[in-house]
C-alpha cells in the first residue's frame, strides 16, 4: 500500500513529463526516418544538408541545458524573493513542452542525417522540415521567455495565486445540493479508525469518486479527519470508517506527496500570499506587503461567506458516503494575518492596510465570524496607537 500511495502522488506529473517527451521523440524519429526518403521535388547536396542537420541538432540539444538552467534559476529566485513553496514556473506547461519539443527536434536531425547516409543528393523537404521545426522551436522559446518574465514580476504572480485561490474556494465549497446530505443522517456501526502507516508526507488530494464508490459498495461511511494540505505523520488518525471497509481502500483514495499543491488545498493560496507579504517586510518593502494584502482581503472576503462545516458527500441515492474535513474560518484568518500583524508592528502603512482589511472583511462576514476578526483588529489598533499616538 505504501508504494501505491506514493506512486499515486506523482502520477499526473510523471504522465505530463514522460509521455509528452516520449511523444515528441517518437514524432521526431518518425519524421527523421521518412522525410529523407522523399524522392520528388527539388533536391540538394546531401553532405550540405547533413551539415545543417548536425548543426541544428547539436544547437537545439544545447538549448535543453539552457531550459534546465532557466528553470533552476527562476525557481531559486522565486524561492528567495517570494516563497520556497511557490512552484508555478516549475510546473508551467510551456517548460515541459519546450523541453520535449527540443528533444524531438534533436532526434529528427540525428535520425534524418543517418537516414541520408552516403547518398549524393536529398530532397529539399528535409531542409524545409528542419527549418519549420526550428521556427516552431523559436516560438516556444519566445513563449518561455515571456513566461519567465511574468514569473519574476510581482503583480502577475500575486494575481495568479489569487485566481487559483478563488477557484479552490469555489471547488472546496460547491453549491450543489446533490453532494450534501443532511447533518442528521445516521452513521452505521461499528466505527474503526484508520491511521497513516507511512513516513511523513503531505496530503495533496482526495479521490472523492473512488472513496464514494468504495463506501457505497460496502454500505459504509468514511469520515476523513485530514484535509488536503495537512502533513500526515506516521500513526496519526486520518479517517474513521462507519461500517465494514478495509483500511487499505481508504488509504488508496488519498494522494500524497512531498509538498502542498493547489489541487484541493484552499489554504495554500493564503499561505503563499502571506509568505510574500512577510518576505517583503524583511527588506523593508511595505508597498509590496500592502499589494499582497489587497489580494488577501479578496480571498478572506470570499472565505468569510463559505461554510466551515465538513462537506458531506452522498452517492446517487442521496445516501451519505463520505465526510471531508474543511478549514475553519479561524484557520483562514490565522494563516493570513497572525504572522503579519506582529511583523508589521513598526510599519504604519501596513498596519493601516491591515486595519482597513479587517474592517472591510468584517463588514462582509457573517456575524458568527466577527469575533475572530475583532480580536485581530484590536491587536492592529494597539500597535497603531503605540506607533502613532493621537495628537493632544
XYZ file of C-alpha atoms in Angstrom:
392
model
C 0.000 0.000 0.000
C 2.852 2.370 0.730
C 4.244 2.030 -2.785
C 0.831 2.528 -4.360
C 0.087 5.646 -2.339
C 3.459 7.198 -3.068
C 3.210 6.412 -6.792
C -0.235 7.996 -6.958
C 1.156 11.252 -5.602
C 3.234 11.956 -8.707
C 1.266 10.035 -11.317
C -0.214 13.034 -13.051
C 3.134 14.880 -13.106
C 5.033 11.880 -14.454
C 2.454 11.406 -17.197
C 2.765 15.019 -18.294
C 6.557 14.931 -18.279
C 7.400 11.439 -19.540
C 4.611 10.861 -22.054
C 4.972 14.296 -23.649
C 8.716 13.820 -24.090
C 8.226 10.301 -25.498
C 5.559 11.600 -27.889
C 7.854 14.267 -29.335
C 10.812 11.868 -29.531
C 8.752 9.312 -31.461
C 7.422 12.018 -33.756
C 10.941 13.288 -34.418
C 12.164 9.751 -35.083
C 9.288 9.082 -37.474
C 9.947 12.280 -39.421
C 13.688 11.602 -39.481
C 13.177 8.146 -40.991
C 10.528 9.099 -43.570
C 11.238 12.634 -44.847
C 14.732 11.813 -46.268
C 13.132 9.038 -48.347
C 11.082 11.550 -50.356
C 12.249 11.473 -53.980
C 10.066 14.118 -55.604
C 10.728 17.828 -55.939
C 13.988 19.761 -55.979
C 16.984 18.271 -54.225
C 20.181 19.450 -52.567
C 23.679 18.063 -51.986
C 23.354 15.505 -49.230
C 26.532 16.467 -47.383
C 25.433 20.079 -47.059
C 22.053 19.028 -45.683
C 23.736 16.654 -43.233
C 25.931 19.525 -42.050
C 22.884 21.733 -41.458
C 21.051 18.932 -39.631
C 24.067 18.277 -37.405
C 24.384 21.972 -36.553
C 20.678 22.304 -35.731
C 20.629 19.068 -33.743
C 23.608 19.966 -31.586
C 22.402 23.558 -31.149
C 18.944 22.510 -30.028
C 20.469 19.920 -27.732
C 22.349 22.763 -26.065
C 19.019 24.522 -25.573
C 17.907 21.634 -23.373
C 20.659 22.534 -20.911
C 19.611 26.198 -21.108
C 15.989 25.284 -20.381
C 17.008 23.257 -17.348
C 19.244 26.083 -16.108
C 16.473 28.608 -16.661
C 14.040 26.559 -14.608
C 16.535 26.201 -11.777
C 17.453 29.903 -11.741
C 13.871 31.174 -11.826
C 12.803 28.636 -9.208
C 15.686 29.689 -6.987
C 14.911 33.369 -7.468
C 11.224 32.890 -6.680
C 12.076 30.855 -3.577
C 14.385 33.587 -2.291
C 12.165 36.568 -3.075
C 8.632 35.208 -2.869
C 8.266 31.852 -1.145
C 10.012 28.455 -1.318
C 6.534 26.958 -1.687
C 5.894 28.794 -4.960
C 6.403 26.306 -7.806
C 4.185 27.715 -10.535
C 7.032 28.289 -13.030
C 8.454 24.820 -12.425
C 5.030 23.298 -13.100
C 4.083 25.507 -16.044
C 3.206 23.516 -19.199
C 5.371 25.636 -21.519
C 8.528 24.500 -19.702
C 7.692 20.832 -20.294
C 6.564 21.464 -23.860
C 9.708 23.364 -24.813
C 11.956 20.704 -23.297
C 10.067 17.864 -25.004
C 9.954 19.653 -28.362
C 13.708 20.318 -28.212
C 14.317 16.603 -27.714
C 12.052 15.824 -30.669
C 13.918 18.251 -32.963
C 17.265 16.782 -31.921
C 16.065 13.239 -32.612
C 14.735 14.309 -36.016
C 18.041 15.888 -37.036
C 20.127 12.911 -35.915
C 17.857 10.253 -37.421
C 17.491 12.196 -40.698
C 21.272 12.545 -41.009
C 21.743 8.790 -40.546
C 18.901 8.010 -42.967
C 20.503 10.132 -45.697
C 23.735 8.157 -45.285
C 26.075 8.049 -48.307
C 23.533 9.381 -50.814
C 24.763 12.183 -53.069
C 21.583 14.260 -53.091
C 18.490 14.509 -50.923
C 15.077 16.149 -51.235
C 14.740 19.769 -50.192
C 11.846 18.598 -47.987
C 14.406 17.560 -45.354
C 15.812 21.070 -45.094
C 12.346 22.643 -45.155
C 11.194 20.339 -42.344
C 14.252 21.244 -40.258
C 13.640 24.967 -40.803
C 9.948 24.654 -39.868
C 10.860 22.795 -36.685
C 13.457 25.439 -35.884
C 10.886 28.228 -36.323
C 8.449 26.396 -34.046
C 11.256 25.949 -31.524
C 11.919 29.696 -31.634
C 8.217 30.364 -30.998
C 8.229 28.099 -27.957
C 11.372 29.779 -26.647
C 9.728 33.171 -27.077
C 6.711 31.985 -25.102
C 9.024 30.559 -22.454
C 10.853 33.878 -22.247
C 7.582 35.744 -21.670
C 6.608 33.198 -19.010
C 9.936 33.706 -17.244
C 9.465 37.469 -17.283
C 5.967 37.062 -15.871
C 7.154 34.685 -13.155
C 9.574 37.226 -11.709
C 7.139 40.158 -11.721
C 5.136 40.746 -8.573
C 1.699 41.672 -9.918
C 1.262 38.662 -12.257
C 2.439 36.301 -9.502
C 0.019 37.727 -6.942
C -2.815 37.753 -9.469
C -2.145 34.135 -10.464
C -2.054 32.920 -6.849
C -5.253 34.807 -6.002
C -7.046 33.450 -9.086
C -6.155 29.888 -8.155
C -7.214 30.596 -4.586
C -10.630 31.768 -5.773
C -11.029 28.656 -7.896
C -10.059 26.483 -4.947
C -12.610 28.119 -2.673
C -15.300 27.539 -5.286
C -14.229 23.892 -5.663
C -13.897 23.220 -1.931
C -17.334 24.659 -1.196
C -19.560 23.534 -4.095
C -23.075 24.847 -4.172
C -24.762 21.684 -5.431
C -27.486 20.014 -3.451
C -26.688 16.616 -4.910
C -23.483 16.182 -2.938
C -24.574 17.158 0.545
C -26.559 15.059 2.956
C -28.483 16.153 5.992
C -26.269 16.632 9.069
C -28.675 14.404 10.966
C -28.073 11.402 8.698
C -27.260 8.421 10.967
C -23.944 6.614 10.672
C -23.835 2.812 10.671
C -21.771 0.978 13.294
C -19.157 -0.145 14.106
C -16.568 2.621 13.759
C -12.906 1.832 13.124
C -10.056 4.346 12.898
C -7.549 4.361 10.034
C -4.057 5.627 10.874
C -1.346 6.702 8.458
C 1.158 3.818 8.194
C 3.855 5.514 6.113
C 6.569 8.140 6.717
C 5.756 11.838 6.975
C 4.118 13.241 3.848
C 1.606 15.854 2.692
C -1.983 15.034 1.763
C -2.395 16.619 -1.670
C -5.685 15.298 -2.973
C -8.671 13.153 -2.031
C -10.090 10.874 -4.713
C -13.706 11.600 -3.868
C -15.391 9.448 -6.514
C -13.218 6.442 -5.684
C -13.969 6.663 -1.960
C -17.696 7.206 -2.510
C -17.919 4.157 -4.790
C -15.990 2.016 -2.308
C -18.158 3.159 0.598
C -21.337 2.524 -1.389
C -20.235 -0.989 -2.325
C -19.553 -1.794 1.344
C -22.573 0.158 2.656
C -20.233 2.224 4.820
C -19.439 5.851 5.575
C -15.910 7.282 5.528
C -15.236 10.280 7.775
C -11.915 11.875 6.871
C -10.121 13.668 9.683
C -7.366 15.092 7.472
C -7.893 17.748 4.823
C -5.687 18.392 1.764
C -2.641 20.389 2.753
C -2.241 18.636 6.093
C 1.061 16.920 6.895
C 0.442 13.266 7.707
C 2.621 11.737 10.413
C 3.082 8.007 10.870
C 0.484 6.689 13.294
C -1.779 9.742 13.139
C -5.513 9.012 12.566
C -6.639 10.062 9.100
C -10.166 8.654 8.873
C -12.979 6.867 10.698
C -14.873 4.082 8.961
C -18.504 3.526 9.892
C -19.211 0.047 8.610
C -17.084 -2.772 7.218
C -14.441 -1.436 4.849
C -10.705 -2.301 4.652
C -8.350 0.466 5.743
C -6.310 -0.058 2.565
C -9.265 1.149 0.485
C -9.364 4.454 2.362
C -5.603 4.919 2.176
C -5.718 4.170 -1.541
C -8.014 7.148 -2.044
C -5.505 9.605 -0.560
C -2.952 11.130 -2.932
C 0.153 12.254 -1.066
C 3.466 13.913 -1.902
C 6.339 15.951 -0.554
C 4.764 19.411 -0.927
C 1.442 21.219 -0.894
C -0.353 21.790 -4.192
C -3.234 23.870 -5.487
C -5.383 20.841 -6.314
C -7.688 20.707 -3.271
C -5.940 22.860 -0.639
C -7.921 26.110 -0.149
C -5.437 27.396 2.454
C -2.445 27.137 0.129
C -3.093 30.419 -1.700
C -3.448 32.221 1.646
C -0.131 30.737 2.796
C 1.702 31.846 -0.347
C 0.347 35.392 -0.265
C 1.257 35.709 3.410
C 4.757 34.370 2.725
C 5.279 37.019 0.040
C 3.976 39.761 2.342
C 6.251 38.639 5.183
C 9.349 38.440 2.982
C 8.662 41.952 1.699
C 8.675 43.287 5.274
C 12.161 41.938 5.990
C 13.966 44.169 3.465
C 11.572 46.982 4.460
C 9.370 46.923 1.358
C 5.948 47.811 2.804
C 4.494 48.660 -0.614
C 4.828 45.031 -1.698
C 3.234 43.880 1.560
C 0.311 46.233 1.029
C -0.086 44.926 -2.512
C -0.204 41.340 -1.247
C -2.787 42.365 1.360
C -5.070 43.577 -1.434
C -5.342 40.003 -2.703
C -5.517 38.515 0.802
C -8.518 40.742 1.512
C -10.319 39.473 -1.572
C -9.761 35.822 -0.622
C -10.678 36.382 3.036
C -13.883 38.093 1.977
C -14.793 35.053 -0.097
C -13.849 32.632 2.675
C -15.959 34.598 5.132
C -19.075 33.617 3.207
C -18.100 29.952 2.808
C -19.400 27.172 5.091
C -16.867 25.730 7.510
C -18.644 22.520 8.489
C -17.362 19.286 6.907
C -18.528 18.514 3.387
C -20.920 15.572 3.345
C -20.869 13.735 0.008
C -23.652 11.349 -0.995
C -23.994 8.640 -3.608
C -26.552 8.680 -6.430
C -29.229 7.514 -3.977
C -28.603 10.504 -1.683
C -27.080 8.257 0.985
C -24.188 9.727 2.948
C -20.918 8.032 1.985
C -18.066 10.470 2.630
C -17.397 13.300 5.078
C -14.481 15.601 4.228
C -12.940 17.983 6.753
C -12.621 21.610 5.692
C -10.624 24.506 7.161
C -12.398 26.567 9.776
C -12.871 30.320 9.462
C -10.275 30.860 12.197
C -7.741 28.824 10.195
C -8.192 31.127 7.210
C -7.697 34.210 9.374
C -4.813 32.715 11.346
C -2.960 31.657 8.191
C -3.451 35.061 6.579
C -2.857 37.517 9.405
C -1.396 36.106 12.612
C 2.184 36.204 11.321
C 1.771 39.531 9.571
C 0.340 41.572 12.442
C 3.359 41.286 14.798
C 5.796 41.529 11.867
C 4.208 44.832 10.808
C 4.219 46.297 14.348
C 6.683 49.032 13.323
C 5.346 49.721 9.813
C 2.479 52.253 9.812
C 1.402 51.808 6.185
C 0.996 48.044 6.600
C -0.841 48.410 9.910
C -3.248 50.904 8.364
C -3.862 48.492 5.456
C -4.438 45.629 7.897
C -6.897 47.771 9.812
C -8.817 48.565 6.639
C -8.730 44.912 5.561
C -10.200 43.686 8.846
C -12.936 46.311 8.847
C -13.968 45.518 5.280
C -13.906 41.752 5.733
C -15.849 42.097 8.974
C -18.496 44.039 7.093
C -18.818 41.181 4.563
C -18.581 38.322 7.060
C -21.369 36.503 8.862
C -21.964 37.795 12.421
C -20.658 34.482 13.787
C -17.287 35.297 12.239
C -16.953 38.784 13.724
C -15.312 37.725 16.991
C -12.288 36.213 15.229
C -11.785 39.412 13.224
C -12.357 41.707 16.196
C -9.550 40.051 18.142
C -7.109 40.727 15.283
C -8.407 44.252 14.786
C -7.742 45.010 18.453
C -4.128 43.920 18.062
C -3.675 46.106 14.998
C -5.221 49.101 16.748
C -2.948 48.596 19.749
C 0.144 48.601 17.508
C -1.078 51.728 15.714
C -1.752 53.512 18.992
C 1.781 52.837 20.211
C 3.340 53.748 16.891
C 1.153 56.757 16.115
C -0.238 58.118 19.390
C -3.152 60.524 18.990
C -2.249 64.205 18.900
C -3.056 66.203 22.028
